[in-house]
JSON list of C-alpha atoms in Angstrom, two decimals:
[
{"chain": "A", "resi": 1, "resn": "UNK", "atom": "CA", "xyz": [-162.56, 80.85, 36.20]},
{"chain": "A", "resi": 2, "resn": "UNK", "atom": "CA", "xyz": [-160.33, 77.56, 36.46]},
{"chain": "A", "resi": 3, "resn": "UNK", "atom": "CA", "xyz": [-162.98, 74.45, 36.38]},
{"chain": "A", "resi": 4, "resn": "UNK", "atom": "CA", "xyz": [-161.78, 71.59, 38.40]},
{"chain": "A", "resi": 5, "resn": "UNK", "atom": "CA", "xyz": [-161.02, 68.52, 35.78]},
{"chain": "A", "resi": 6, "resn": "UNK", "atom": "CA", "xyz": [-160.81, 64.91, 36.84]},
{"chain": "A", "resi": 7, "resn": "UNK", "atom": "CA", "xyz": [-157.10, 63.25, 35.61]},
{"chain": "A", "resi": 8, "resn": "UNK", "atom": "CA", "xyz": [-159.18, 60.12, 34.27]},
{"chain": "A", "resi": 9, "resn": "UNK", "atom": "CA", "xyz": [-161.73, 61.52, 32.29]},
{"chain": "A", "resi": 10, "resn": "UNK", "atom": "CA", "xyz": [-162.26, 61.39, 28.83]},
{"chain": "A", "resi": 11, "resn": "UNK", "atom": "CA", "xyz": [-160.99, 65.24, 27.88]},
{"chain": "A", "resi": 12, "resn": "UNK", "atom": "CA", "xyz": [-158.35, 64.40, 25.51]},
{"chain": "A", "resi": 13, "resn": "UNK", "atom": "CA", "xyz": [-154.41, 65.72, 26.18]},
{"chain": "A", "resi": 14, "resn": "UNK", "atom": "CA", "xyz": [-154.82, 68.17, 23.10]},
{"chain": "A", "resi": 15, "resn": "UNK", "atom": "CA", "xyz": [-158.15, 69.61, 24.10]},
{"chain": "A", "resi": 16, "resn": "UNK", "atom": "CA", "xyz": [-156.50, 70.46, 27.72]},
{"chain": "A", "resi": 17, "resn": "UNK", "atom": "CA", "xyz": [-152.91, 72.14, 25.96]},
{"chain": "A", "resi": 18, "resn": "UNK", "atom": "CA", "xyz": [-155.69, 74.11, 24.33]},
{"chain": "A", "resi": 19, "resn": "UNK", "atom": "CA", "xyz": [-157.62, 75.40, 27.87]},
{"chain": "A", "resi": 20, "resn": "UNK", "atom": "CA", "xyz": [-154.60, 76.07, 29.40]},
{"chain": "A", "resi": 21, "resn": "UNK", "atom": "CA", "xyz": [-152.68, 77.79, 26.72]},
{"chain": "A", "resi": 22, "resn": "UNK", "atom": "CA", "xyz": [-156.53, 79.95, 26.98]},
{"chain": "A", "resi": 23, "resn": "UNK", "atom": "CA", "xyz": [-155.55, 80.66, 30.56]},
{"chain": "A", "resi": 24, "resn": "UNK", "atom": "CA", "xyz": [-157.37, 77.52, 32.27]},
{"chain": "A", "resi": 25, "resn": "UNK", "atom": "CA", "xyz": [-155.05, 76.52, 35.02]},
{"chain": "A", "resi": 26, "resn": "UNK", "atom": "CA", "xyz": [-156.53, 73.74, 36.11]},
{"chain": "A", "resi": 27, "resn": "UNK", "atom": "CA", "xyz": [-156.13, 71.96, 32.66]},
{"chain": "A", "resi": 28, "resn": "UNK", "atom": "CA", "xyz": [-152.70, 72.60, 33.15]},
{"chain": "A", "resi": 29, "resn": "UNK", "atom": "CA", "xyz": [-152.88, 71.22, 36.20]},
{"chain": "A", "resi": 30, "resn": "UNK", "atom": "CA", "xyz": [-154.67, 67.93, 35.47]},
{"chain": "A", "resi": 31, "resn": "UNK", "atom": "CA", "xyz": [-152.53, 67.71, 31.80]},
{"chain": "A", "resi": 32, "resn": "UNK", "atom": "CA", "xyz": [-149.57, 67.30, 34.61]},
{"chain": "A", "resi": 33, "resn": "UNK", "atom": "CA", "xyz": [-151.00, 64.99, 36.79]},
{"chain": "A", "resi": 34, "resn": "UNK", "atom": "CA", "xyz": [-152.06, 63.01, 33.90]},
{"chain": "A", "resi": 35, "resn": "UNK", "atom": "CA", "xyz": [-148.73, 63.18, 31.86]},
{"chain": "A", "resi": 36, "resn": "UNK", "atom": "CA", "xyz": [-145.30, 63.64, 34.31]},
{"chain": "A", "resi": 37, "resn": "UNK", "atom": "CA", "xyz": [-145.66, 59.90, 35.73]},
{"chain": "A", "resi": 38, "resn": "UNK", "atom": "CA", "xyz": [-144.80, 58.87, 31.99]},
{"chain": "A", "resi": 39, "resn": "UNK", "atom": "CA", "xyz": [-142.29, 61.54, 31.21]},
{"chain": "A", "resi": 40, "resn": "UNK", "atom": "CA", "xyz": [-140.23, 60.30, 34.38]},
{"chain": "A", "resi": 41, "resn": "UNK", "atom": "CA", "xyz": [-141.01, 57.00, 33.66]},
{"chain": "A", "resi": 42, "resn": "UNK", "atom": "CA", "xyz": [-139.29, 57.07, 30.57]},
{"chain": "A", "resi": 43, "resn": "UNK", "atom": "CA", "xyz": [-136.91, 58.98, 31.73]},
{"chain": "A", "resi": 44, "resn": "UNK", "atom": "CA", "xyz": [-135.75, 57.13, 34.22]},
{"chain": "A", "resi": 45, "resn": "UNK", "atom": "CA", "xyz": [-136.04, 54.33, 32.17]},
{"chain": "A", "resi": 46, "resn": "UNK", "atom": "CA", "xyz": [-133.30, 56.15, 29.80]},
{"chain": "A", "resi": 47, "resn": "UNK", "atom": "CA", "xyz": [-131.12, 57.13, 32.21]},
{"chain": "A", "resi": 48, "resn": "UNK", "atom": "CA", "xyz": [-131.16, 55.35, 35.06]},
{"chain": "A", "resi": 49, "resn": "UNK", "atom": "CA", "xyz": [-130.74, 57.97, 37.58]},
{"chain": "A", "resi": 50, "resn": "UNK", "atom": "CA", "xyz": [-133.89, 59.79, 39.60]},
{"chain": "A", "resi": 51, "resn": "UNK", "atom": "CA", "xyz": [-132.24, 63.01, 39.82]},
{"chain": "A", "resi": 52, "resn": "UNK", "atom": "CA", "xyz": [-131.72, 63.14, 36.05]},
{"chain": "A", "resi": 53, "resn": "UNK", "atom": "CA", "xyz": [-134.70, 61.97, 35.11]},
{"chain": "A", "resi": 54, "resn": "UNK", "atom": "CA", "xyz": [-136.62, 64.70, 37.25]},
{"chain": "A", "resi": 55, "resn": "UNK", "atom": "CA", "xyz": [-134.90, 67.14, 35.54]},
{"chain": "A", "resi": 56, "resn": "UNK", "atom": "CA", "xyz": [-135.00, 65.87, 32.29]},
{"chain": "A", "resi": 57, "resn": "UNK", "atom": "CA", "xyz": [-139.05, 65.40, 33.05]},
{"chain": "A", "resi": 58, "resn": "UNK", "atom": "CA", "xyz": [-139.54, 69.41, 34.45]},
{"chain": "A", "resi": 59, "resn": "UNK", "atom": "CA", "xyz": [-137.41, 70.68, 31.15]},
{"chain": "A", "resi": 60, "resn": "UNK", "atom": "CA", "xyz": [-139.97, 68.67, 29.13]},
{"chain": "A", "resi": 61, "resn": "UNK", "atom": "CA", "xyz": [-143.10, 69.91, 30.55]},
{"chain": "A", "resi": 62, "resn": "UNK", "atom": "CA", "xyz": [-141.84, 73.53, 30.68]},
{"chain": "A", "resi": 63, "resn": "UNK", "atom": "CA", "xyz": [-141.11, 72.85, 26.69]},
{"chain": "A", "resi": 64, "resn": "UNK", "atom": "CA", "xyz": [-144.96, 71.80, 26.48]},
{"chain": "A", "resi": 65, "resn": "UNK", "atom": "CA", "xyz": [-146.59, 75.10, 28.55]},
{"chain": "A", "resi": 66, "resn": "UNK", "atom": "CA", "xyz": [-144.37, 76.91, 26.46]},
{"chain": "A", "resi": 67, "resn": "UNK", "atom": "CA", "xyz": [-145.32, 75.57, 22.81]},
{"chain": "A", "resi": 68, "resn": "UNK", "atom": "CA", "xyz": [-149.12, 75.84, 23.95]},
{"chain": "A", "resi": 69, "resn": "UNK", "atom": "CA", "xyz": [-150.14, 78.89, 22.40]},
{"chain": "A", "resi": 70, "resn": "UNK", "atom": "CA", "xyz": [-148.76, 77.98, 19.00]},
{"chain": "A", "resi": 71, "resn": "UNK", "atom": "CA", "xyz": [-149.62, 74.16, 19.51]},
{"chain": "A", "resi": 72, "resn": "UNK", "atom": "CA", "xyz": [-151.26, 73.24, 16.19]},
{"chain": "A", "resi": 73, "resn": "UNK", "atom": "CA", "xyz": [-154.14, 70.46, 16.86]},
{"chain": "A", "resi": 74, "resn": "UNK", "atom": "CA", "xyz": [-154.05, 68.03, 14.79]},
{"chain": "A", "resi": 75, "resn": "UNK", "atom": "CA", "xyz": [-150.56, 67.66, 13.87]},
{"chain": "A", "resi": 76, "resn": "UNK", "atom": "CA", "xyz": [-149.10, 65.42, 16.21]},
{"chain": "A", "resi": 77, "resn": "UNK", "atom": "CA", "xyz": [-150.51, 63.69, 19.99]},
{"chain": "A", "resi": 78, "resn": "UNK", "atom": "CA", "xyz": [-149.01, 65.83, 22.74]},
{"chain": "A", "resi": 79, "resn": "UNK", "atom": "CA", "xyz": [-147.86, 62.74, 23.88]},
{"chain": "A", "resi": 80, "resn": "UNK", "atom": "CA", "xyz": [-146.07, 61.73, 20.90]},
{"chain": "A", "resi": 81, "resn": "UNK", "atom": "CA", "xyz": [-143.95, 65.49, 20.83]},
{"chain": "A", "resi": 82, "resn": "UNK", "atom": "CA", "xyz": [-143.89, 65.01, 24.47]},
{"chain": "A", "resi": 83, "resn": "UNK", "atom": "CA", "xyz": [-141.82, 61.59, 24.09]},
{"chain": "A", "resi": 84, "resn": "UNK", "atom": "CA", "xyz": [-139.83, 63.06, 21.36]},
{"chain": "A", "resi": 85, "resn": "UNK", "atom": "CA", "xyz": [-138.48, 65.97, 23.42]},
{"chain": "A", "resi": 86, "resn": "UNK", "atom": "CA", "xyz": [-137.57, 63.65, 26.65]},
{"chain": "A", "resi": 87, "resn": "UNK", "atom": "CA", "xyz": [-135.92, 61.69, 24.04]},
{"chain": "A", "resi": 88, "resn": "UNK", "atom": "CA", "xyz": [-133.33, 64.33, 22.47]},
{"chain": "A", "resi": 89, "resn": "UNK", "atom": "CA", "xyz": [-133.15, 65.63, 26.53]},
{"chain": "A", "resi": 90, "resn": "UNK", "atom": "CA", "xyz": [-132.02, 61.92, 27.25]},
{"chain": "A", "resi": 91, "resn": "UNK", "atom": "CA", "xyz": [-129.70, 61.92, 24.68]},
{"chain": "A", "resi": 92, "resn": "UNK", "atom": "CA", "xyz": [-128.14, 65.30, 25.05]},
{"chain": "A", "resi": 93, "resn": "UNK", "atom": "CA", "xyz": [-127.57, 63.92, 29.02]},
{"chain": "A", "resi": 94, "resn": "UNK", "atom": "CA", "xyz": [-126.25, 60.74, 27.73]},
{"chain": "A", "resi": 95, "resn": "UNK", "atom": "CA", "xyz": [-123.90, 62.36, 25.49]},
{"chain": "A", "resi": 96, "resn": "UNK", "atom": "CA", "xyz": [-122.39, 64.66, 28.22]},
{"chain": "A", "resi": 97, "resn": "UNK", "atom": "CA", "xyz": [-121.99, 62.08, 31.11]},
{"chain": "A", "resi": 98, "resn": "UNK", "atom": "CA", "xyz": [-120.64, 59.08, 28.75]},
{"chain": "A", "resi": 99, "resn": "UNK", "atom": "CA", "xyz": [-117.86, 57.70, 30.93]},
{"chain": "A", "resi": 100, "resn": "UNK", "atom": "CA", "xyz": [-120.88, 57.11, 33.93]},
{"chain": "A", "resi": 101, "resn": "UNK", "atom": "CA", "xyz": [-122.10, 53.63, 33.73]},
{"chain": "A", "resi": 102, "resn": "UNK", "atom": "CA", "xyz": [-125.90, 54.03, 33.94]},
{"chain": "A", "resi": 103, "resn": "UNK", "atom": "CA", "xyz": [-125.97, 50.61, 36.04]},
{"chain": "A", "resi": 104, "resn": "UNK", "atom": "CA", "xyz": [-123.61, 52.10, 38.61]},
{"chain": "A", "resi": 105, "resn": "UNK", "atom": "CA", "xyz": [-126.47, 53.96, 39.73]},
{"chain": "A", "resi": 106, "resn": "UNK", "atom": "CA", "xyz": [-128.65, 51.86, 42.45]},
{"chain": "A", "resi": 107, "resn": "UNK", "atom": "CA", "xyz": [-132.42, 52.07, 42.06]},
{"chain": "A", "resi": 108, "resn": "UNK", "atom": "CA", "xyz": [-134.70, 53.87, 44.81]},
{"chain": "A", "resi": 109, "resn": "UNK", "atom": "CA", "xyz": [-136.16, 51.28, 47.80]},
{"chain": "A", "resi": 110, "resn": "UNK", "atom": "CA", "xyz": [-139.77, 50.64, 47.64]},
{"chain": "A", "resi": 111, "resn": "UNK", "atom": "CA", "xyz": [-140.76, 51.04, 51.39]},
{"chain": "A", "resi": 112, "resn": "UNK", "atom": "CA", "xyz": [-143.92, 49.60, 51.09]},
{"chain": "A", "resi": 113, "resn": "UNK", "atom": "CA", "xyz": [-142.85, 45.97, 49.99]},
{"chain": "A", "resi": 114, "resn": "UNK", "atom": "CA", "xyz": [-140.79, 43.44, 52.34]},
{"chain": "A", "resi": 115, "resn": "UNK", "atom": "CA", "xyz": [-137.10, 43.09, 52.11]},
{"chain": "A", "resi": 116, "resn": "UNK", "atom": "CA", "xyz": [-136.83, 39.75, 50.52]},
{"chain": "A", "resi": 117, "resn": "UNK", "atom": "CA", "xyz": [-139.88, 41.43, 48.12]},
{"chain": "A", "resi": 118, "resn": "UNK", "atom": "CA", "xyz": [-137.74, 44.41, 47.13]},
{"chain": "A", "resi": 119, "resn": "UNK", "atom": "CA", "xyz": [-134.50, 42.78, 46.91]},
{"chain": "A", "resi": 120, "resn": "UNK", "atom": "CA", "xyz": [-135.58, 40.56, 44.59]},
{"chain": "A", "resi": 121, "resn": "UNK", "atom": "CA", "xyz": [-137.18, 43.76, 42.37]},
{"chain": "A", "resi": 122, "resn": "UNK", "atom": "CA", "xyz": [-134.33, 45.54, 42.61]},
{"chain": "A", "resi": 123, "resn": "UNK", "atom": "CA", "xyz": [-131.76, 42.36, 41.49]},
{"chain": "A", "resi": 124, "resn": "UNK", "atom": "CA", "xyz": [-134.62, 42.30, 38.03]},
{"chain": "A", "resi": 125, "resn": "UNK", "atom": "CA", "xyz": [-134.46, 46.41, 37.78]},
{"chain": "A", "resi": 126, "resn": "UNK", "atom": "CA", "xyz": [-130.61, 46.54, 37.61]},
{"chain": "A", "resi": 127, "resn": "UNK", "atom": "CA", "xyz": [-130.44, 43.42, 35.66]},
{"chain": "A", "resi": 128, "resn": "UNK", "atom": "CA", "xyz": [-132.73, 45.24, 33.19]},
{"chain": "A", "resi": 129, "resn": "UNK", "atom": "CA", "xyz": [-131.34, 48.44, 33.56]},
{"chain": "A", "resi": 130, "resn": "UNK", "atom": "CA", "xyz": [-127.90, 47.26, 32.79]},
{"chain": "A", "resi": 131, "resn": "UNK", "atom": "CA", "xyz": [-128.73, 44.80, 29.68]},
{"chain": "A", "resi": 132, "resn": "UNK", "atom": "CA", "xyz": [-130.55, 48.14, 28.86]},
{"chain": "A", "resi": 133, "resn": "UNK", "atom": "CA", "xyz": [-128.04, 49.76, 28.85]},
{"chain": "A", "resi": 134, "resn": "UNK", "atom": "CA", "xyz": [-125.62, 47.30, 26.61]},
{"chain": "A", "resi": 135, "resn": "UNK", "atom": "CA", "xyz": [-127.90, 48.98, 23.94]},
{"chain": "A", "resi": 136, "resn": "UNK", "atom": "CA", "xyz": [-127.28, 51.00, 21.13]},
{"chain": "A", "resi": 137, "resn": "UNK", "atom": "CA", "xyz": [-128.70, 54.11, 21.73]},
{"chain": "A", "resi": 138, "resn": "UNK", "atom": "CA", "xyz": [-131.90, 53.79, 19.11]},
{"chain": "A", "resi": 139, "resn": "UNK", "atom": "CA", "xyz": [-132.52, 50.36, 20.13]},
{"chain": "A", "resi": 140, "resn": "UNK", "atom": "CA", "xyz": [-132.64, 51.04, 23.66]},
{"chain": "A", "resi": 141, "resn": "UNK", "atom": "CA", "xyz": [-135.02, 54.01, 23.02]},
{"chain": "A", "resi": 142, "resn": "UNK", "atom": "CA", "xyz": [-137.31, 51.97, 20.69]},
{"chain": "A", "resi": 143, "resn": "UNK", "atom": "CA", "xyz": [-137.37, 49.05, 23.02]},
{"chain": "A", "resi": 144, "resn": "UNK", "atom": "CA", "xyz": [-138.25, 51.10, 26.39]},
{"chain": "A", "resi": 145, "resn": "UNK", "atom": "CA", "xyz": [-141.33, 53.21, 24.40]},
{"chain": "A", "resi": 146, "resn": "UNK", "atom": "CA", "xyz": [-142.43, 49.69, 23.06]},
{"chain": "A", "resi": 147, "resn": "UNK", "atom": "CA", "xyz": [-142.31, 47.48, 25.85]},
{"chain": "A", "resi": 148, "resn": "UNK", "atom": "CA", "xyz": [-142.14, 49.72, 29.10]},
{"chain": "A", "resi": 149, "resn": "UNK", "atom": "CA", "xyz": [-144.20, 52.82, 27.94]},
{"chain": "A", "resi": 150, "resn": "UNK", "atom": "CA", "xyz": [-146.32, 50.68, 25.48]},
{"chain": "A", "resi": 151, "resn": "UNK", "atom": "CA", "xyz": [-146.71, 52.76, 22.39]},
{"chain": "A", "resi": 152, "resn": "UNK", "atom": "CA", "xyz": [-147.61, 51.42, 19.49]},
{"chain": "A", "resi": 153, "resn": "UNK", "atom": "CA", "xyz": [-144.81, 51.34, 16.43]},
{"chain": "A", "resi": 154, "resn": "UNK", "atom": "CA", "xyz": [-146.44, 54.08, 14.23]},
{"chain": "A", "resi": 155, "resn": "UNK", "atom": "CA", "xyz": [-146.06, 56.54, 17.70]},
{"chain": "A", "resi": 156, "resn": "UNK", "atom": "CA", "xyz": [-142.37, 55.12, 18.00]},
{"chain": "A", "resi": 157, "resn": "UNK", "atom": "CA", "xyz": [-141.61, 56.09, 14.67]},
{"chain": "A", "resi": 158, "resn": "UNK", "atom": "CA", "xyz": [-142.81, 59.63, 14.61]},
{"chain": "A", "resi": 159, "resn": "UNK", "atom": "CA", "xyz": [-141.02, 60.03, 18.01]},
{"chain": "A", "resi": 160, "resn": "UNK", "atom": "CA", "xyz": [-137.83, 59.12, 16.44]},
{"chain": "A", "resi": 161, "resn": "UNK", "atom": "CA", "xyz": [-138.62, 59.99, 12.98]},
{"chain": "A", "resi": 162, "resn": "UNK", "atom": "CA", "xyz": [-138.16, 56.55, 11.51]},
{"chain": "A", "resi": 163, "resn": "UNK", "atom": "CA", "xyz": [-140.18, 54.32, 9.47]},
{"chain": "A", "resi": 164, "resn": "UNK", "atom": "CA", "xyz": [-142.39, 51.96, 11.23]},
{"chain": "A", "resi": 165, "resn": "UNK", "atom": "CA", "xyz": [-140.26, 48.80, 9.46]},
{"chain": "A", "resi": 166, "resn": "UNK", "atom": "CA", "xyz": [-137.13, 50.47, 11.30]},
{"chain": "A", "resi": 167, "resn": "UNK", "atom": "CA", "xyz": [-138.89, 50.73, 14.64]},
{"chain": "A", "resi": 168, "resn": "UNK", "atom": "CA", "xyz": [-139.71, 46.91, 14.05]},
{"chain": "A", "resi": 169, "resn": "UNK", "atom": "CA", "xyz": [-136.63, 46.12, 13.06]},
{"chain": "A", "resi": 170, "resn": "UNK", "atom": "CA", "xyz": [-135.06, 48.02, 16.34]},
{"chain": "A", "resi": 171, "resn": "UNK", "atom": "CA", "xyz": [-137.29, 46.55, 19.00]},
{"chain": "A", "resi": 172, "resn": "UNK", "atom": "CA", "xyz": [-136.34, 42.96, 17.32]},
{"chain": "A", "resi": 173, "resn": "UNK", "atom": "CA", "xyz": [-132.68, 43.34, 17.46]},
{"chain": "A", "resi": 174, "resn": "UNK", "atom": "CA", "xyz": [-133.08, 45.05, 20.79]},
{"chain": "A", "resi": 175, "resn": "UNK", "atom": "CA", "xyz": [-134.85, 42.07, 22.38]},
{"chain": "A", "resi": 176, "resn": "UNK", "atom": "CA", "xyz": [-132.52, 39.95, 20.96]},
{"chain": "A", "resi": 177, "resn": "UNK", "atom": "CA", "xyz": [-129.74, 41.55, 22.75]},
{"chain": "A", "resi": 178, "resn": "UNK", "atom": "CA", "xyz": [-131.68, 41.71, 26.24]},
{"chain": "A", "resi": 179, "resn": "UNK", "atom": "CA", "xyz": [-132.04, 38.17, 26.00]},
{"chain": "A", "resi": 180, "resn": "UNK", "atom": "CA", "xyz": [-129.06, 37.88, 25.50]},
{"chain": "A", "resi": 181, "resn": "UNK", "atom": "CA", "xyz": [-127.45, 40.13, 28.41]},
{"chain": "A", "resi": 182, "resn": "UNK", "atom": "CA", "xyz": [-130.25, 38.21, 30.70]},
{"chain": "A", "resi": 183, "resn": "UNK", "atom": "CA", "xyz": [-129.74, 34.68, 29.91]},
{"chain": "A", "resi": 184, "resn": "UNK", "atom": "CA", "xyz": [-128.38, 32.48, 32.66]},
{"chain": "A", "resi": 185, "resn": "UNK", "atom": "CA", "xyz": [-129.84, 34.82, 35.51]},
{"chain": "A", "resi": 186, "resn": "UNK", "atom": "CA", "xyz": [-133.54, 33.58, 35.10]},
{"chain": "A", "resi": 187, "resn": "UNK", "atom": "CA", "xyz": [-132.85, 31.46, 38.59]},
{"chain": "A", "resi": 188, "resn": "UNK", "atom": "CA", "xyz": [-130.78, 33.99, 39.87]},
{"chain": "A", "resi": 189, "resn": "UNK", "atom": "CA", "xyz": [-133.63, 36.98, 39.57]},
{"chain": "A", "resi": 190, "resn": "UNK", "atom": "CA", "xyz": [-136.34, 34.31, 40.88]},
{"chain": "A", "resi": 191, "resn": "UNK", "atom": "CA", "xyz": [-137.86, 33.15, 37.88]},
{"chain": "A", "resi": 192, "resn": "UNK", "atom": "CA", "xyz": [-138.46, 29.47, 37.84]},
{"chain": "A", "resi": 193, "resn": "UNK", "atom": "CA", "xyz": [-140.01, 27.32, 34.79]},
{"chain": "A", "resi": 194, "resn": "UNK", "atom": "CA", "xyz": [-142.58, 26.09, 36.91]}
]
């Protein structure tokens, strides 16, 4: 019989891939609820596009219910192998539609925020998305687990099996080259020194 499990408690991501890969649904279930808003995050955050990264954050959960009976506590967070495989999905995307500028895609409206109030948010997501995506490749994925998804560099490294130096080393040059791309529009995307 499925127990009910709360999203926020304290049962750790492994210990539900376990219970459901025993037939628990409702691990499954809450290991979703818990997990898909960062696999689209990042995602999205890769690709720019909604559609893509929906996709892109299905394929990898599919990957994960799959691997489940063999997964191997222990070895790596699910969330680290979970990053890794949106990663190569991002990439394999990214490979097949170069040509498409990423920041030719607009970003989805917020409804609940004023117009002024989502204007502005979307003028600071494009201007991110497209100094984004003036990245190389590694730098961009380094920079968006760092400082949008928040892992720490050891996680980084293991999800794209590089040495923690070369994950520091990425981020750095990566920020470097936002700042870059973004100087001169601090006014412009309503930032003030104030």
């Amino acid at each position: 019989m499925d127990m009910p499990y709360d999203t926020q408690a304290d049962i750790p991501d492994e210990t539900l891939l376990v219970l459901y890969a025993n037939g628990d649904g409702a691990a499954a279930r809450a290991l979703t609820l818990r997990l898909t808003p960062r696999v689209f995050s990042h995602a999205f955050r890769m690709l720019g596009d909604r559609a893509e990264a929906e996709d892109v954050s299905q394929e990898a959960l599919i990957r994960l219910w799959k691997i489940a009976p063999e997964w191997r506590q222990g070895e790596a967070k699910v969330t680290t192998w979970l990053y890794r495989v949106v990663a190569n999905l991002c990439t394999d995307r990214l490979r097949k539609t170069r040509g498409v500028g990423l920041d030719s895609i607009a970003e989805p409206a917020d409804d609940a925020k004023g117009p002024l109030e989502t204007m502005q948010e979307k003028a600071r997501l494009d201007a991110l998305q497209a100094a984004l995506a003036t990245l190389p490749e590694r730098q961009r994925q380094a920079v968006v687990l760092r400082h949008i998804e928040g892992l720490g560099n050891p996680e980084i490294a293991e999800v794209l099996e590089i040495s923690v130096e070369a994950v520091e080393s990425l981020t750095a040059r990566g920020k470097r080259m936002l700042a870059k791309a973004l100087a001169g529009q601090k006014e412009a995307l309503g930032y003030s020194d104030d």
